[in-house]
Amino acid sequence: MARISEPLILGRVIGDVIDSFTPSLKMCVAYKNKQVCKGLELYPSSVTTKPRVEIQGADMRSFFTLVMTDPDVPGPSDPYLREHLHWVVTDIPGTTDATFGREIVSYEIPKPNIGIHRFVFVLFKQKRRQSVNPPSSRDHFTTRSFAAENDLGLPVAAVYFNAQRETAARKR
């Protein structure tokens, strides 16, 4: 599974958002019929509803936390507000999807203003159920700090997509 992390390195997800890790599970994230992978570009108008997030290869007795964040706020050339939190779901049972978890931060639609933004999904294995506390704010969120505060350790899976502001012509 080492090759799975290559897009995360090239897209600077490893480094900007999370530390280097070895993926141990497969996480499938899809908006309607569009699979999120390798920095694929999606239009903001196509990501207005929560994606389907499935965890594959996990034990049913395990629980997971999903974090979705934008490390490029307000813009990728000067992301001084990094990171902005878009979604957190905890207590997701292994071999299921995020709808079976507990949403502690509701889904916020990606709305990039300047440049191409990365929207990152990171999956952590919890040590026990109902052990994750909600962050104090969506702004100036740090995935690493959130993981440390909740004793989540390194991620078990991560994927990301790119999006940029849509012009009126692109929305048609």
Coordinates of C-alpha atoms in Angstrom, one line a residue:
M1 CA 0.0 0.0 0.0
A2 CA 3.0 2.3 0.0
R3 CA 2.2 3.6 -3.5
I4 CA -1.1 4.9 -2.2
S5 CA 0.7 7.6 -0.3
E6 CA 2.6 8.9 -3.4
P7 CA -0.2 11.3 -4.5
L8 CA -0.4 12.6 -0.8
I9 CA 3.3 13.4 -1.0
L10 CA 3.1 15.0 -4.4
G11 CA 0.0 17.0 -3.4
R12 CA 1.8 18.1 -0.2
V13 CA -0.9 16.7 2.0
I14 CA 1.8 14.8 3.8
G15 CA 3.7 17.7 5.2
D16 CA 1.1 20.4 5.2
V17 CA -1.7 18.5 6.9
I18 CA -0.5 15.1 8.2
D19 CA 2.8 13.4 9.0
S20 CA 4.1 10.5 6.8
F21 CA 2.2 7.3 7.5
T22 CA 1.7 3.9 6.0
P23 CA -1.9 3.4 4.8
S24 CA -3.4 0.3 6.4
L25 CA -7.0 0.5 5.2
K26 CA -8.8 1.6 2.0
M27 CA -11.1 4.5 2.3
C28 CA -13.5 5.2 -0.6
V29 CA -14.9 8.7 -0.8
A30 CA -17.4 9.5 -3.6
Y31 CA -19.7 12.4 -4.4
K32 CA -22.6 10.9 -6.3
N33 CA -20.6 8.9 -9.0
K34 CA -17.3 10.8 -8.7
Q35 CA -14.6 8.9 -6.8
V36 CA -12.2 11.1 -4.9
C37 CA -8.6 10.1 -5.7
K38 CA -5.1 11.5 -6.4
G39 CA -6.0 15.2 -6.4
L40 CA -8.8 14.9 -9.0
E41 CA -10.4 18.3 -9.6
L42 CA -14.1 18.5 -8.7
Y43 CA -16.4 21.5 -9.2
P44 CA -17.7 23.1 -6.0
S45 CA -21.2 22.7 -7.5
S46 CA -20.7 18.9 -7.5
V47 CA -19.7 18.7 -3.8
T48 CA -22.7 20.4 -2.2
T49 CA -23.9 17.3 -0.3
K50 CA -21.9 15.0 2.0
P51 CA -19.9 12.4 0.2
R52 CA -20.3 8.7 0.7
V53 CA -17.3 7.5 2.7
E54 CA -16.7 3.8 3.0
I55 CA -14.1 2.0 5.1
Q56 CA -12.8 -1.3 3.6
G57 CA -10.5 -3.9 5.2
A58 CA -11.4 -2.9 8.8
D59 CA -12.6 -5.0 11.8
M60 CA -16.2 -4.5 12.7
R61 CA -15.2 -4.0 16.3
S62 CA -13.0 -1.0 15.4
F63 CA -14.2 2.6 15.4
F64 CA -12.9 5.5 13.2
T65 CA -12.8 9.3 13.0
L66 CA -13.0 11.1 9.7
V67 CA -11.7 14.6 9.3
M68 CA -12.2 16.8 6.2
T69 CA -10.2 20.0 6.0
D70 CA -8.9 22.7 3.6
P71 CA -5.3 23.6 4.2
D72 CA -5.3 26.4 1.6
V73 CA -7.3 29.1 3.2
P74 CA -7.7 31.9 2.1
G75 CA -5.5 31.0 -0.9
P76 CA -2.8 28.4 -1.7
S77 CA -0.1 31.0 -2.3
D78 CA -0.5 32.5 1.2
P79 CA -2.5 30.0 3.4
Y80 CA -2.1 32.0 6.6
L81 CA -5.5 30.8 7.9
R82 CA -4.7 27.1 7.4
E83 CA -6.5 24.8 8.1
H84 CA -10.3 25.3 7.8
L85 CA -12.4 22.4 9.1
H86 CA -15.2 21.2 6.9
W87 CA -16.4 18.0 8.6
V88 CA -15.8 15.6 11.4
V89 CA -17.5 12.2 12.0
T90 CA -16.5 9.9 14.9
D91 CA -17.4 6.4 16.0
I92 CA -17.7 5.0 12.5
P93 CA -17.8 1.2 12.8
G94 CA -15.3 -0.6 10.7
T95 CA -16.6 -2.1 7.4
T96 CA -19.4 0.5 7.2
D97 CA -19.6 4.1 6.0
A98 CA -19.7 7.5 7.6
T99 CA -23.5 7.6 7.8
F100 CA -23.2 5.1 10.7
G101 CA -20.9 7.4 12.7
R102 CA -21.6 10.4 14.9
E103 CA -21.3 13.8 13.2
I104 CA -19.6 16.2 15.7
V105 CA -18.9 18.9 13.1
S106 CA -21.5 19.2 10.3
Y107 CA -20.6 19.1 6.7
E108 CA -19.7 22.5 5.2
I109 CA -19.7 23.0 1.5
P110 CA -16.3 23.7 0.0
K111 CA -16.2 27.3 -1.4
P112 CA -12.7 28.2 -2.6
N113 CA -12.3 31.9 -3.4
I114 CA -8.7 32.2 -4.7
G115 CA -6.7 29.6 -6.5
I116 CA -6.9 25.8 -6.4
H117 CA -7.7 24.4 -2.9
R118 CA -7.0 20.9 -1.6
F119 CA -9.8 19.3 0.3
V120 CA -8.4 16.5 2.4
F121 CA -10.1 13.5 4.0
V122 CA -8.2 11.8 6.8
L123 CA -9.2 8.6 8.6
F124 CA -8.0 7.8 12.1
K125 CA -8.5 4.6 14.1
Q126 CA -9.9 5.4 17.5
K127 CA -8.6 3.6 20.6
R128 CA -12.2 3.3 22.0
R129 CA -15.7 4.5 21.2
Q130 CA -17.0 7.9 22.2
S131 CA -13.5 9.2 23.0
V132 CA -13.3 12.1 20.5
N133 CA -14.1 15.6 21.5
P134 CA -15.2 18.3 19.0
P135 CA -12.8 21.0 18.2
S136 CA -13.4 24.6 19.5
S137 CA -13.5 26.1 16.0
R138 CA -13.5 25.4 12.3
D139 CA -10.9 28.2 11.7
H140 CA -7.2 27.7 12.3
F141 CA -7.9 24.0 12.8
T142 CA -4.9 21.7 12.8
T143 CA -5.4 18.0 11.9
R144 CA -2.2 17.0 13.8
S145 CA -3.2 18.8 17.0
F146 CA -6.8 17.4 16.8
A147 CA -5.3 13.9 16.4
A148 CA -2.9 14.4 19.4
E149 CA -5.6 15.9 21.6
N150 CA -7.9 12.9 21.0
D151 CA -5.1 10.3 21.1
L152 CA -5.8 9.2 17.5
G153 CA -2.2 8.6 16.4
L154 CA -1.2 8.5 12.8
P155 CA -3.9 8.2 10.0
V156 CA -4.8 4.9 8.6
A157 CA -6.0 6.4 5.2
A158 CA -6.2 9.7 3.5
V159 CA -7.4 11.1 0.1
Y160 CA -7.9 14.5 -1.3
F161 CA -9.4 16.4 -4.2
N162 CA -8.8 19.8 -5.7
A163 CA -11.4 22.5 -6.4
Q164 CA -11.4 26.1 -7.5
R165 CA -13.9 28.9 -7.7
E166 CA -16.4 28.3 -10.5
T167 CA -17.2 31.1 -13.0
A168 CA -20.7 31.5 -14.2
A169 CA -19.7 29.9 -17.5
R170 CA -18.3 26.8 -15.7
K171 CA -21.6 26.3 -13.7
R172 CA -23.6 25.8 -16.9

